[in-house]
XYZ file of C-alpha atoms in Angstrom:
749
model
C 24.950 -44.509 -8.311
C 21.826 -46.425 -7.430
C 22.869 -47.127 -3.868
C 21.932 -43.511 -3.083
C 18.328 -44.422 -3.801
C 18.570 -47.777 -2.057
C 20.002 -46.292 1.101
C 16.943 -44.120 1.453
C 14.735 -47.187 1.584
C 17.017 -49.329 3.733
C 17.901 -46.692 6.305
C 21.616 -46.775 5.438
C 23.578 -43.553 5.489
C 24.689 -42.102 2.176
C 28.203 -40.768 2.496
C 29.650 -37.671 0.911
C 31.870 -39.931 -1.153
C 28.775 -41.479 -2.744
C 27.575 -38.077 -3.889
C 31.022 -37.083 -5.136
C 31.349 -40.316 -7.102
C 27.897 -39.762 -8.589
C 28.922 -36.291 -9.778
C 32.265 -37.527 -11.131
C 30.586 -40.348 -13.006
C 28.374 -37.745 -14.705
C 30.959 -35.003 -15.101
C 30.183 -34.485 -18.800
C 26.457 -33.605 -18.454
C 27.263 -31.580 -15.323
C 29.838 -29.570 -17.264
C 27.605 -29.085 -20.313
C 24.546 -27.946 -18.324
C 26.578 -25.665 -16.054
C 28.461 -24.022 -18.925
C 25.246 -23.610 -20.951
C 23.390 -21.852 -18.134
C 26.483 -19.780 -17.315
C 26.816 -18.746 -20.968
C 23.140 -17.730 -21.081
C 23.630 -15.702 -17.881
C 26.709 -13.962 -19.329
C 24.893 -13.132 -22.580
C 21.899 -11.840 -20.607
C 24.135 -9.750 -18.348
C 26.020 -8.225 -21.272
C 22.851 -7.413 -23.226
C 20.719 -6.172 -20.321
C 19.693 -2.514 -20.450
C 21.023 -0.287 -17.682
C 18.285 0.736 -15.267
C 18.684 3.931 -13.248
C 16.925 4.588 -9.965
C 16.030 7.987 -8.486
C 14.365 8.597 -5.123
C 12.361 11.456 -3.635
C 11.971 11.547 0.160
C 8.902 13.095 1.826
C 7.984 13.660 5.437
C 4.291 13.076 6.174
C 2.835 14.163 9.486
C -0.668 13.814 10.863
C -2.759 16.989 10.664
C -2.676 18.750 14.050
C -4.999 21.412 15.362
C -7.745 21.697 17.946
C -8.138 19.882 21.202
C -10.397 17.442 19.387
C -7.345 15.956 17.671
C -5.493 14.958 20.823
C -5.047 11.236 21.332
C -7.556 9.620 23.664
C -5.040 6.873 24.548
C -1.444 8.063 24.093
C -0.131 4.497 24.158
C -1.838 3.797 20.817
C -0.385 6.850 19.130
C 2.422 4.950 17.391
C -0.039 2.414 15.981
C -2.385 5.064 14.632
C 0.580 6.912 13.092
C 1.589 3.749 11.239
C -1.975 3.285 10.010
C -2.046 6.882 8.861
C 1.197 6.454 6.909
C -0.045 3.172 5.410
C -3.270 4.920 4.326
C -1.314 7.735 2.690
C 0.859 5.226 0.822
C -2.265 3.589 -0.601
C -3.509 7.023 -1.669
C -0.182 7.583 -3.448
C -0.665 4.323 -5.346
C -4.152 5.313 -6.487
C -4.975 5.873 -10.146
C -5.762 9.528 -9.431
C -2.172 10.276 -8.385
C -0.698 8.133 -11.165
C -2.799 9.825 -13.849
C -1.820 13.277 -12.542
C 1.813 12.204 -12.704
C 1.308 10.903 -16.242
C -0.095 14.275 -17.354
C 2.870 16.065 -15.797
C 5.298 13.724 -17.616
C 3.564 14.328 -20.951
C 3.755 18.110 -20.399
C 7.468 17.788 -19.603
C 8.026 15.729 -22.760
C 6.282 18.337 -24.903
C 8.363 21.074 -23.308
C 11.707 19.316 -23.663
C 10.917 17.326 -26.832
C 13.955 15.093 -26.412
C 13.011 11.443 -27.040
C 16.437 10.257 -25.901
C 15.621 11.462 -22.381
C 12.439 9.365 -22.163
C 11.690 5.681 -22.286
C 8.770 4.658 -20.068
C 6.239 7.141 -21.473
C 7.103 6.269 -25.084
C 5.922 3.369 -27.209
C 9.190 2.354 -28.854
C 7.500 -0.442 -30.819
C 5.263 1.952 -32.774
C 6.730 4.922 -34.651
C 4.875 8.053 -35.715
C 4.873 9.491 -39.236
C 8.156 11.353 -38.599
C 9.880 8.135 -37.526
C 9.863 8.944 -33.793
C 8.411 6.945 -30.939
C 4.816 7.764 -30.010
C 3.703 8.961 -26.618
C 1.671 6.474 -24.637
C -1.782 7.447 -23.436
C -2.335 8.678 -19.877
C -4.021 5.373 -18.979
C -1.083 3.296 -20.223
C 1.512 5.511 -18.543
C -0.442 5.315 -15.279
C -0.486 1.525 -15.607
C 3.291 1.407 -16.132
C 3.882 3.721 -13.172
C 2.168 1.146 -10.957
C 5.056 -1.267 -11.595
C 7.943 1.137 -12.217
C 7.435 3.274 -9.089
C 8.142 1.888 -5.638
C 6.667 3.612 -2.563
C 7.673 2.529 0.919
C 8.064 3.942 4.415
C 11.447 4.110 6.076
C 11.371 1.842 9.078
C 10.403 3.554 12.326
C 10.064 7.113 10.960
C 7.507 9.207 9.063
C 9.612 9.419 5.906
C 8.321 7.931 2.660
C 10.596 7.227 -0.293
C 9.216 7.378 -3.834
C 11.640 5.540 -6.115
C 11.342 5.414 -9.897
C 13.298 3.241 -12.314
C 13.979 3.900 -15.967
C 16.645 3.233 -18.595
C 16.940 7.030 -18.761
C 18.483 8.668 -15.645
C 16.732 11.959 -16.480
C 13.350 10.248 -16.761
C 13.863 8.336 -13.490
C 14.462 11.606 -11.584
C 11.593 13.343 -13.421
C 9.114 10.559 -12.584
C 10.074 10.522 -8.888
C 9.774 14.314 -8.574
C 6.560 14.501 -10.623
C 5.002 11.742 -8.525
C 5.917 13.542 -5.298
C 4.576 16.855 -6.627
C 1.318 15.233 -7.749
C 0.737 13.754 -4.302
C 1.773 17.014 -2.588
C -0.745 18.954 -4.696
C -3.462 16.385 -3.967
C -2.703 16.510 -0.236
C -2.820 20.309 -0.223
C -6.158 20.332 -2.031
C -7.597 17.852 0.451
C -6.459 19.941 3.426
C -7.926 23.088 1.853
C -11.152 21.431 0.746
C -13.470 23.061 3.318
C -11.832 26.457 2.908
C -12.129 26.164 -0.859
C -15.875 25.415 -0.596
C -16.373 28.539 1.542
C -14.169 30.688 -0.704
C -15.992 29.670 -3.890
C -19.394 30.245 -2.269
C -18.379 33.694 -0.981
C -16.958 34.604 -4.367
C -20.265 33.799 -6.033
C -22.281 35.685 -3.406
C -19.943 38.673 -3.568
C -20.436 38.985 -7.313
C -24.222 38.746 -6.953
C -24.292 41.434 -4.233
C -22.066 43.658 -6.323
C -24.672 43.515 -9.083
C -27.435 44.288 -6.546
C -25.426 47.254 -5.222
C -24.999 48.686 -8.717
C -28.713 48.274 -9.372
C -29.601 49.973 -6.049
C -27.309 52.917 -6.816
C -28.809 53.298 -10.304
C -32.350 53.234 -8.911
C -31.467 55.890 -6.284
C -29.809 58.104 -8.897
C -32.794 57.924 -11.226
C -35.186 58.746 -8.354
C -33.129 61.767 -7.304
C -32.881 62.976 -10.899
C -36.585 62.616 -11.449
C -38.008 64.061 -8.237
C -35.260 66.380 -7.139
C -32.953 65.925 -4.195
C -34.778 65.671 -0.886
C -32.620 66.075 2.171
C -33.139 63.569 5.002
C -32.911 64.548 8.652
C -30.085 63.467 10.872
C -32.348 61.132 12.813
C -33.523 59.471 9.589
C -29.935 59.101 8.374
C -28.876 57.533 11.676
C -31.832 55.142 11.570
C -31.121 54.199 7.948
C -27.478 53.621 8.783
C -28.275 51.357 11.742
C -30.988 49.473 9.838
C -28.808 48.918 6.783
C -25.964 47.835 9.058
C -28.179 45.228 10.757
C -29.572 44.100 7.410
C -26.056 43.709 6.037
C -24.970 41.722 9.089
C -28.084 39.557 8.873
C -27.586 38.864 5.162
C -23.882 38.202 5.733
C -24.801 35.774 8.498
C -27.274 34.084 6.135
C -24.580 33.705 3.495
C -22.125 32.334 6.077
C -24.837 29.957 7.248
C -25.415 28.756 3.673
C -21.658 28.192 3.268
C -21.609 26.309 6.565
C -24.537 24.160 5.393
C -22.569 23.202 2.266
C -19.471 22.262 4.264
C -21.541 20.356 6.825
C -23.429 18.465 4.127
C -20.186 17.503 2.398
C -18.635 16.226 5.645
C -21.748 14.302 6.695
C -22.027 12.659 3.273
C -18.416 11.518 3.487
C -18.922 10.234 7.049
C -22.192 8.497 6.149
C -20.368 6.492 3.487
C -18.101 5.105 6.212
C -20.359 4.947 9.306
C -23.990 6.150 9.096
C -24.577 5.492 12.811
C -22.123 8.197 13.881
C -23.915 10.745 11.662
C -27.194 9.997 13.444
C -25.432 10.258 16.800
C -23.974 13.661 15.908
C -27.398 14.905 14.828
C -28.736 13.796 18.196
C -25.965 15.738 19.972
C -26.681 18.869 17.923
C -30.364 18.783 18.908
C -29.734 18.192 22.612
C -31.409 20.927 24.666
C -28.426 21.715 26.937
C -26.056 21.871 23.988
C -28.537 24.011 22.043
C -29.139 26.378 24.993
C -25.397 27.030 25.354
C -25.145 27.899 21.684
C -28.179 30.212 21.797
C -26.836 32.083 24.843
C -23.443 32.426 23.168
C -24.997 33.746 19.941
C -27.160 36.321 21.813
C -24.127 37.639 23.677
C -22.306 38.034 20.345
C -25.273 39.955 18.879
C -25.656 42.163 21.982
C -21.955 42.903 21.871
C -22.330 44.059 18.242
C -25.330 46.216 19.258
C -23.354 47.840 22.028
C -20.588 48.683 19.608
C -23.098 50.137 17.109
C -25.061 52.203 19.723
C -24.057 55.880 19.485
C -26.419 57.121 22.181
C -24.712 55.668 25.244
C -22.386 58.004 26.998
C -20.719 55.472 29.298
C -17.360 53.884 28.418
C -17.980 51.130 25.842
C -14.701 49.414 26.749
C -16.147 48.316 30.097
C -19.285 46.976 28.416
C -17.308 45.085 25.749
C -15.050 43.628 28.443
C -18.051 42.290 30.351
C -19.495 40.757 27.193
C -16.150 39.116 26.393
C -15.936 37.607 29.897
C -19.407 36.128 29.577
C -18.666 34.844 26.059
C -15.439 33.137 27.222
C -17.260 31.499 30.141
C -19.928 30.072 27.855
C -17.267 28.867 25.360
C -15.531 27.056 28.196
C -18.738 25.242 29.123
C -19.352 24.419 25.447
C -15.817 23.000 24.953
C -16.210 20.906 28.106
C -19.419 19.442 26.713
C -17.725 18.736 23.374
C -14.857 16.933 25.158
C -17.356 14.539 26.749
C -18.935 13.774 23.385
C -15.501 13.375 21.831
C -14.439 10.777 24.407
C -17.538 8.667 23.769
C -17.217 8.831 19.974
C -13.458 8.400 19.538
C -12.909 5.482 21.923
C -12.968 2.799 19.196
C -13.293 4.789 15.973
C -10.762 4.431 13.122
C -8.465 7.354 12.424
C -10.302 8.497 9.271
C -13.667 8.622 11.086
C -12.112 10.523 13.991
C -10.889 13.265 11.657
C -14.274 13.623 9.972
C -16.099 13.629 13.307
C -13.869 16.381 14.665
C -14.587 18.547 11.651
C -18.330 17.895 11.819
C -18.514 18.764 15.531
C -16.660 22.032 14.959
C -18.844 22.904 11.990
C -22.045 22.023 13.903
C -21.084 24.521 16.610
C -20.402 27.178 13.980
C -23.615 26.365 12.084
C -25.845 26.613 15.172
C -24.242 29.892 16.148
C -24.896 31.307 12.685
C -28.536 30.189 12.811
C -29.068 32.002 16.097
C -27.235 35.102 14.832
C -29.501 35.195 11.770
C -32.545 34.842 14.019
C -31.483 37.570 16.462
C -30.374 39.970 13.720
C -33.648 39.408 11.912
C -35.539 40.451 15.071
C -33.473 43.649 15.256
C -34.182 44.411 11.596
C -37.940 43.975 12.241
C -37.771 46.332 15.226
C -35.948 49.024 13.278
C -38.260 48.588 10.275
C -41.226 49.540 12.476
C -39.401 52.752 13.405
C -38.403 53.290 9.785
C -42.016 53.096 8.633
C -42.899 56.034 10.937
C -40.777 58.474 8.863
C -42.671 61.306 6.986
C -44.293 60.158 3.755
C -42.436 62.778 1.735
C -39.061 61.258 2.564
C -39.920 57.586 3.104
C -39.391 56.590 -0.574
C -36.003 58.278 -0.663
C -35.152 56.737 2.707
C -36.153 53.298 1.426
C -33.924 53.602 -1.634
C -31.081 55.006 0.450
C -31.530 52.167 2.936
C -31.457 49.577 0.141
C -28.327 51.099 -1.405
C -26.515 51.407 1.893
C -27.513 47.869 2.982
C -26.286 46.495 -0.360
C -23.053 48.472 -0.047
C -22.351 47.243 3.488
C -23.283 43.646 2.610
C -21.017 43.721 -0.420
C -18.199 45.153 1.726
C -18.690 42.451 4.352
C -18.794 39.702 1.729
C -15.719 41.043 -0.037
C -13.923 41.211 3.273
C -14.942 37.660 4.150
C -13.990 36.461 0.661
C -10.517 37.965 0.983
C -10.186 36.351 4.407
C -11.234 33.011 2.886
C -8.649 33.382 0.106
C -5.943 34.158 2.636
C -7.019 31.276 4.867
C -7.040 28.883 1.915
C -3.618 29.902 0.654
C -2.131 29.960 4.125
C -3.510 26.514 4.986
C -0.440 24.231 4.896
C -0.427 20.596 3.853
C 1.025 17.867 6.023
C 3.623 16.867 3.399
C 7.173 18.188 3.209
C 9.472 17.140 0.368
C 12.701 16.532 2.236
C 14.898 15.520 -0.677
C 14.160 15.929 -4.376
C 15.265 13.164 -6.710
C 18.529 13.847 -8.484
C 19.688 12.443 -11.778
C 21.657 9.257 -10.966
C 25.135 8.881 -12.433
C 25.409 5.098 -12.134
C 22.804 2.438 -12.928
C 21.210 0.569 -10.038
C 20.802 -2.587 -12.079
C 21.476 -4.970 -13.618
C 24.139 -6.253 -11.259
C 26.083 -8.094 -13.931
C 28.455 -9.813 -11.524
C 25.527 -11.071 -9.487
C 23.744 -12.304 -12.627
C 26.832 -14.289 -13.650
C 27.227 -15.703 -10.129
C 23.526 -16.652 -10.031
C 23.916 -18.213 -13.484
C 26.816 -20.293 -12.223
C 24.925 -21.366 -9.097
C 21.770 -22.074 -11.109
C 23.778 -24.056 -13.652
C 25.348 -26.154 -10.928
C 21.966 -26.622 -9.272
C 20.289 -27.684 -12.515
C 23.129 -30.016 -13.441
C 23.201 -31.620 -9.990
C 19.430 -31.876 -10.058
C 19.587 -33.521 -13.468
C 22.179 -36.009 -12.210
C 20.250 -36.886 -9.042
C 16.893 -37.168 -10.833
C 18.467 -39.246 -13.605
C 20.086 -41.456 -10.979
C 16.818 -41.750 -9.053
C 14.852 -43.005 -12.060
C 17.734 -44.985 -13.579
C 17.541 -48.539 -12.172
C 20.579 -49.921 -13.982
C 23.726 -51.082 -12.214
C 26.371 -48.395 -12.252
C 29.032 -49.187 -9.670
C 30.251 -52.165 -7.632
C 28.451 -50.714 -4.598
C 25.129 -51.230 -6.367
C 25.811 -54.967 -6.169
C 27.490 -55.116 -2.761
C 24.748 -53.092 -1.060
C 22.306 -55.907 -1.935
C 24.396 -58.517 -0.114
C 25.430 -60.085 -3.418
C 28.983 -61.388 -3.725
C 30.953 -59.255 -6.191
C 33.764 -61.324 -7.682
C 35.340 -58.468 -9.607
C 34.619 -55.630 -11.951
C 36.014 -55.424 -15.474
C 36.791 -52.000 -16.939
C 35.824 -50.988 -20.431
C 38.118 -52.498 -23.054
C 39.114 -49.545 -25.291
C 39.144 -51.548 -28.529
C 35.655 -52.922 -27.934
C 34.306 -49.472 -27.190
C 35.509 -48.289 -30.600
C 33.790 -51.232 -32.310
C 36.937 -53.312 -32.944
C 36.968 -57.048 -32.034
C 40.786 -57.378 -32.135
C 41.097 -56.920 -28.368
C 38.165 -59.045 -27.271
C 40.647 -61.721 -26.121
C 42.668 -59.015 -24.338
C 44.550 -61.227 -21.868
C 46.350 -62.740 -24.847
C 46.677 -59.580 -26.975
C 47.635 -57.115 -24.201
C 48.448 -58.941 -20.974
C 49.718 -55.705 -19.362
C 46.447 -53.802 -19.895
C 44.228 -52.859 -16.976
C 41.354 -55.145 -18.106
C 43.789 -58.098 -18.236
C 44.721 -57.504 -14.626
C 41.009 -57.351 -13.735
C 40.486 -60.783 -15.320
C 43.403 -62.156 -13.304
C 41.773 -60.736 -10.171
C 38.551 -62.500 -11.188
C 40.482 -65.785 -11.605
C 41.953 -65.479 -8.096
C 38.573 -64.821 -6.514
C 36.979 -67.782 -8.260
C 39.808 -70.033 -7.091
C 39.303 -68.872 -3.504
C 35.511 -69.222 -3.610
C 35.685 -73.005 -2.941
C 38.358 -74.974 -1.062
C 39.606 -78.321 -2.379
C 41.525 -79.667 -5.357
C 38.491 -80.959 -7.247
C 35.940 -78.600 -5.736
C 35.984 -76.154 -8.615
C 36.634 -77.606 -12.063
C 33.510 -76.722 -14.092
C 32.389 -73.089 -14.235
C 29.296 -71.705 -15.943
C 29.478 -68.099 -17.237
C 26.111 -66.585 -18.094
C 24.257 -63.262 -18.013
C 20.787 -62.017 -17.280
C 20.172 -60.517 -20.747
C 21.979 -60.487 -24.110
C 24.903 -58.151 -24.972
C 26.279 -57.971 -21.444
C 29.697 -59.402 -22.424
C 29.461 -62.945 -21.029
C 31.425 -64.450 -23.957
C 34.223 -61.900 -23.524
C 34.374 -62.619 -19.791
C 34.288 -66.385 -20.429
C 37.126 -66.351 -22.980
C 39.394 -64.020 -21.008
C 38.754 -65.843 -17.718
C 39.755 -69.118 -19.420
C 42.837 -67.387 -20.815
C 43.979 -66.327 -17.327
C 43.586 -69.901 -16.044
C 45.624 -71.190 -19.019
C 48.312 -68.557 -18.335
C 48.561 -69.964 -14.796
C 49.571 -73.370 -16.271
C 46.152 -74.944 -15.921
C 44.825 -77.049 -18.747
C 41.655 -75.159 -19.645
C 38.768 -75.862 -22.011
C 36.094 -73.429 -23.239
C 32.770 -74.975 -24.290
C 30.296 -72.787 -26.188
C 26.975 -73.944 -24.718
C 24.997 -71.048 -26.178
C 23.057 -73.174 -28.637
C 21.048 -70.208 -29.886
C 23.504 -67.367 -30.615
C 27.022 -68.761 -30.227
C 30.037 -66.443 -30.403
C 33.132 -68.293 -29.113
C 34.171 -69.258 -32.647
C 34.009 -65.615 -33.704
C 36.361 -64.568 -30.899
C 39.004 -67.022 -32.083
C 38.298 -66.422 -35.766
C 37.335 -70.002 -36.635
C 34.407 -71.908 -38.130
C 31.492 -72.997 -36.017
C 31.425 -76.469 -37.590
C 32.004 -79.075 -36.404
C 31.101 -78.518 -32.782
C 29.431 -79.763 -29.635
C 26.053 -80.615 -31.158
C 27.707 -82.457 -34.064
C 29.626 -84.551 -31.532
C 26.415 -85.372 -29.662
C 24.839 -86.635 -32.881
C 28.043 -88.518 -33.792
C 28.724 -86.323 -36.777
C 32.241 -85.536 -35.511
C 34.817 -86.949 -33.127
C 36.074 -85.300 -29.950
C 39.423 -84.613 -31.580
C 37.678 -82.878 -34.503
C 35.656 -80.521 -32.314
C 38.443 -79.678 -29.857
C 40.585 -76.815 -31.144
C 43.730 -75.341 -29.682
C 44.536 -71.634 -29.405
C 47.714 -69.563 -29.533
C 47.678 -69.517 -25.750
C 49.295 -72.610 -24.274
C 47.006 -74.901 -22.235
C 43.862 -73.309 -23.742
C 41.410 -75.193 -25.992
C 37.833 -74.542 -27.044
C 34.814 -76.343 -28.470
C 32.334 -74.445 -30.621
C 28.581 -75.021 -30.756
C 28.440 -76.561 -34.180
C 25.032 -77.141 -35.745
C 22.273 -75.279 -33.888
C 19.638 -77.842 -32.870
C 15.879 -77.277 -33.101
C 15.495 -78.052 -29.360
C 18.458 -76.417 -27.505
C 16.995 -76.832 -23.980
C 16.343 -80.563 -24.469
C 19.804 -81.023 -25.937
C 21.414 -79.443 -22.910
C 19.157 -81.219 -20.422
C 20.263 -84.650 -21.606
C 22.259 -87.513 -20.230
C 24.799 -87.217 -23.008
C 25.491 -83.616 -21.903
C 26.063 -84.710 -18.345
C 28.350 -87.548 -19.445
C 30.285 -85.187 -21.707
C 30.849 -82.678 -18.881
C 31.955 -85.463 -16.567
C 34.457 -86.661 -19.182
C 35.801 -83.147 -19.764
C 36.081 -82.561 -16.011
C 38.438 -85.512 -15.709
C 40.440 -84.491 -18.796
C 41.033 -80.773 -17.973
C 41.980 -78.743 -14.914
C 39.253 -76.166 -15.710
C 36.188 -76.390 -17.949
C 34.425 -73.075 -18.575
C 30.998 -73.000 -20.199
C 29.585 -70.014 -22.120
C 25.800 -70.252 -21.943
C 22.723 -68.351 -23.129
C 21.236 -65.470 -21.044
C 19.141 -66.608 -18.058
C 16.111 -64.354 -18.477
C 15.669 -65.204 -22.159
C 15.819 -69.027 -22.024
C 16.190 -71.889 -19.523
C 19.495 -73.278 -20.901
C 21.713 -71.667 -18.263
C 19.302 -72.597 -15.490
C 19.715 -76.284 -16.507
C 23.496 -76.055 -16.839
C 23.785 -74.441 -13.394
C 22.769 -77.802 -11.889
C 25.607 -79.600 -13.704
C 28.607 -77.413 -12.851
C 30.664 -76.686 -9.757
C 30.201 -72.918 -9.918
C 28.034 -70.381 -11.746
C 29.124 -66.822 -12.486
C 26.649 -64.099 -13.524
C 27.936 -61.306 -15.792
C 26.180 -57.922 -15.606
C 26.971 -54.787 -17.575
C 27.409 -51.350 -16.012
C 24.876 -48.744 -17.154
C 22.928 -51.464 -19.036
C 21.713 -54.272 -16.763
C 18.602 -53.547 -14.733
C 18.984 -54.294 -11.016
C 15.703 -56.184 -10.955
C 16.820 -58.414 -13.830
C 20.081 -59.174 -12.040
C 18.254 -60.180 -8.874
C 15.817 -62.355 -10.849
C 18.720 -64.082 -12.605
C 20.443 -64.798 -9.290
C 17.232 -66.323 -7.920
C 17.087 -68.636 -10.948
C 20.697 -69.748 -10.443
C 20.032 -70.509 -6.766
C 16.754 -72.327 -7.334
C 17.881 -75.982 -7.342
C 21.540 -76.614 -6.734
C 23.483 -73.813 -5.087
C 26.366 -73.404 -7.557
C 26.201 -69.617 -7.760
C 29.417 -67.989 -6.441
C 29.098 -64.327 -7.457
C 28.647 -61.553 -9.975
C 31.112 -59.962 -12.401
C 30.497 -56.292 -13.242
C 31.539 -55.816 -16.859
C 32.153 -52.615 -18.895
C 32.658 -50.490 -15.772
C 34.090 -47.029 -16.533
C 36.158 -46.727 -13.350
C 36.756 -43.240 -11.986
C 37.775 -41.520 -8.758
C 38.719 -44.100 -6.120
C 38.448 -47.070 -8.494
C 41.342 -45.835 -10.593
C 43.830 -46.094 -7.733
C 43.989 -49.865 -8.131
C 45.333 -49.513 -11.657
C 47.712 -46.744 -10.668
C 49.491 -49.098 -8.291
C 49.317 -51.950 -10.771
C 51.049 -49.942 -13.488
C 53.650 -48.753 -11.025
C 54.775 -52.329 -10.374
C 54.254 -53.715 -13.860
C 55.787 -51.047 -16.127
C 59.045 -51.932 -17.954
C 62.338 -50.806 -16.363
C 65.773 -51.128 -18.072
C 64.241 -53.308 -20.716
C 62.921 -55.810 -18.177
C 59.477 -56.144 -16.758
C 58.900 -56.481 -13.066
C 56.675 -59.160 -11.699
C 53.037 -58.372 -11.892
C 51.324 -57.623 -8.712
C 48.197 -59.520 -8.017
C 46.745 -56.681 -6.031
C 42.994 -56.872 -6.271
C 40.150 -54.484 -5.790
C 37.358 -55.802 -3.599
C-alpha cells in the first residue's frame, strides 16, 4: 500500500487500517516467513542440548588487623569495599586461577574416569586410540572456563557467586566447587606470603645450625678424648653459659633480621611497581632521627630487660625490675605508634586500597627491622665485653672453654631457631584467609537452559517481525499502484476499480467479455459502477458521447475494460459502438472471435464500406469496428481529417462511441485521440503500473484539451474492507424461488 510511503512525505497520518490492509494484502508471504522462522525455532528448541547450572557462594571480607588498617574517612568505606570486591573478582578471572581449576578438573577426571560425567574438559571431536574422547590441554580448558564460568557480586553485599554451566550436571557442580577452591587456596597463600617467607628462611637456617651444632659436639668430644677431661671452674662455666647465651641471641637476632630484610625487600619491590614515590617517602621516614631514636631506645630497653633476666648475681626481686622495664617499653611503644599514625594519615589520604595495604605492611616491617638491627648491635657489644673476660681464663682450660662455648652457643642458637621455626609454622597455618565458602555447589536436577517455550515464543515474534519487516520494506521500495487509495491520495479522480476476473487469471479468454458471459459476477457489477460514474462525470444529453479508453503501458487491460464498458452501456439500451483505434497491436477482434479484416483503416482507404466494417455482437445494441490493415504511419492516420470526420459521423449515429487506443507512454496515438473525444479514461493495473508512469500519462492526457475524467484501477485483488461491497451486491442479486431480484447499483467509491 504505497500511500503509507506517500503519507510520510506529505505529512498525512497513516491509519491503523492502512497497516492492517497492507498486512492482509500480503498475508501469504507473512504466513510463509512466520511459519518458517517458527519451524526453525521449534527444531532448534527440540534439538538443543540441556545445559545445567551450578553455583558456589563465597563471602569475601577485607583483611582486618592493626590500627593502620582503620579507615581514614569512614564515609568512603562502602566505596573502597566495592573496589576491593571488584579487584578480587578480576583476580578470580585471571589465567592463574583458571589454570589451577583446570588442573583440579583433570585430576578429578583421572580419579573418576567416567567420560559421561564430563563434557567441557573433553574434546568430543577427536577420539583417542581406545575410541574415547581426549582430554583438552590445561590452556584450552582455562580458555573455555573464561566463557563457561560466570562470576558476579550479589548486589549490596560481600557475597560472590561462581556459576558454571555444562551439559553434565556433575561437571557443572565440580567446576564451580573447583573454581572456588582454587581461588580460596590462592587467597590463603597470598595472606600467608610473608609468614611463609619467614618460615622457609628459618627452616633453612635451623638445618644449617643443626649441622654446626653436630660439628661442634664432635670437635669437643675428640678434644676431650685426646687430651683427657679437664674440669672447668664454676665461674668459667657461668661465664661460658652467659657468653654462649648472648651469642645465641645475637645470632638469632641476625637471622631474624635477615628474614625481615627478605620480607621488606619483597614488599618494597611490589610497592615500587605500583608507586615508586611512596617507597622513597617510607625510606625517608625510616631514616628520620626522631623515629630512629625511639626505635633505638626501645631496642636497648628490650636488651637490658633480657640482661636483667639473665643476671644471677642480683639479689633484689627481679619482678620489680622487669615491671619497670615493661612500663618504659610500653611508654616508648605508645610514642612510636603515635608517630606512625601521623605518617599513616599523610600517606593514606588519597592512596588506592592496594597501596594502602602494602604501605601498612612495610611500615610495620620497618619498625621490626630497625628494632632487630639495634638488638644485633647491642647484643654484639655484650658479646665483645664478655669475650674480653673469657680471654682472661687460665691457658690450660681456655681451649676447652672455647670448644664448650662454641658447642653451647650452637646448641642454644639451634634451640632458638627451632623454637622460632615452630612458631612460624604455627603462625602460618593459623593465619586465616579472608574467604569463606558459604554454599558449595550442588548437582542440579533440572537444566537451566534452553528455555524451549521461550525459544518458540521468540521464534514466533521474530518470524512476525521479519515478515512484517519484509512487507513494509517491499512496500517501501515497490512503486506500483496497489489499492484505490494510491490513486485517491494523489488527488486523481478514481472512477472505479475492477477486480481480477478469475478466468483471465487462469489464462482463459472465454470470460474476457464478462458482462455478457456472466452478468451476475462481481467484475460485471464493477463495470456497471464504472458506467454510472462516467455518465455522471459530465452533465448534458450530448456532453458525453465519445469516450477514449487507453493505458499508460501495454498489458494493463485497456481492451478488456473498453469492451466490457461498452457492453454495460449496450445493456442499458444505449446504441453503442466500439472502435479499435490501436493501429499497432489491435485486440478487439480477438475478444469477439472475428477477423481483423476489413476494418477502420481499410474504410479510410476506401477498401471497404461502412456496412462491411461494422459488425454486430450477441449483445443487443452493441457493435464494433476492428482495425483492419495496420498502416505504416499509425500516428498520421489517426491525426487526420478523415479520422475526425469519421468520429463526428459515428457520434451522430450512436448513443455512445468507445475507442480502444494504444498505450500513452509508448506512442502518441492516444494523445492525439484525446483531443477528439468527449472524455478520456486511463486504465492502470494493480501491482503492475508504476505510479510515476500513471502520473506522466495523466499529464499527457491533460496537455491540450481537458477531456480526461478519471482512472480505472484494473486487476485489483480486493480484500478486507473492499470485499464488503460485493457481499451486499450478492445479497440483493442472488436467485430466490427461481427468480432473480433486481440488481443493486450500489457502488464503491
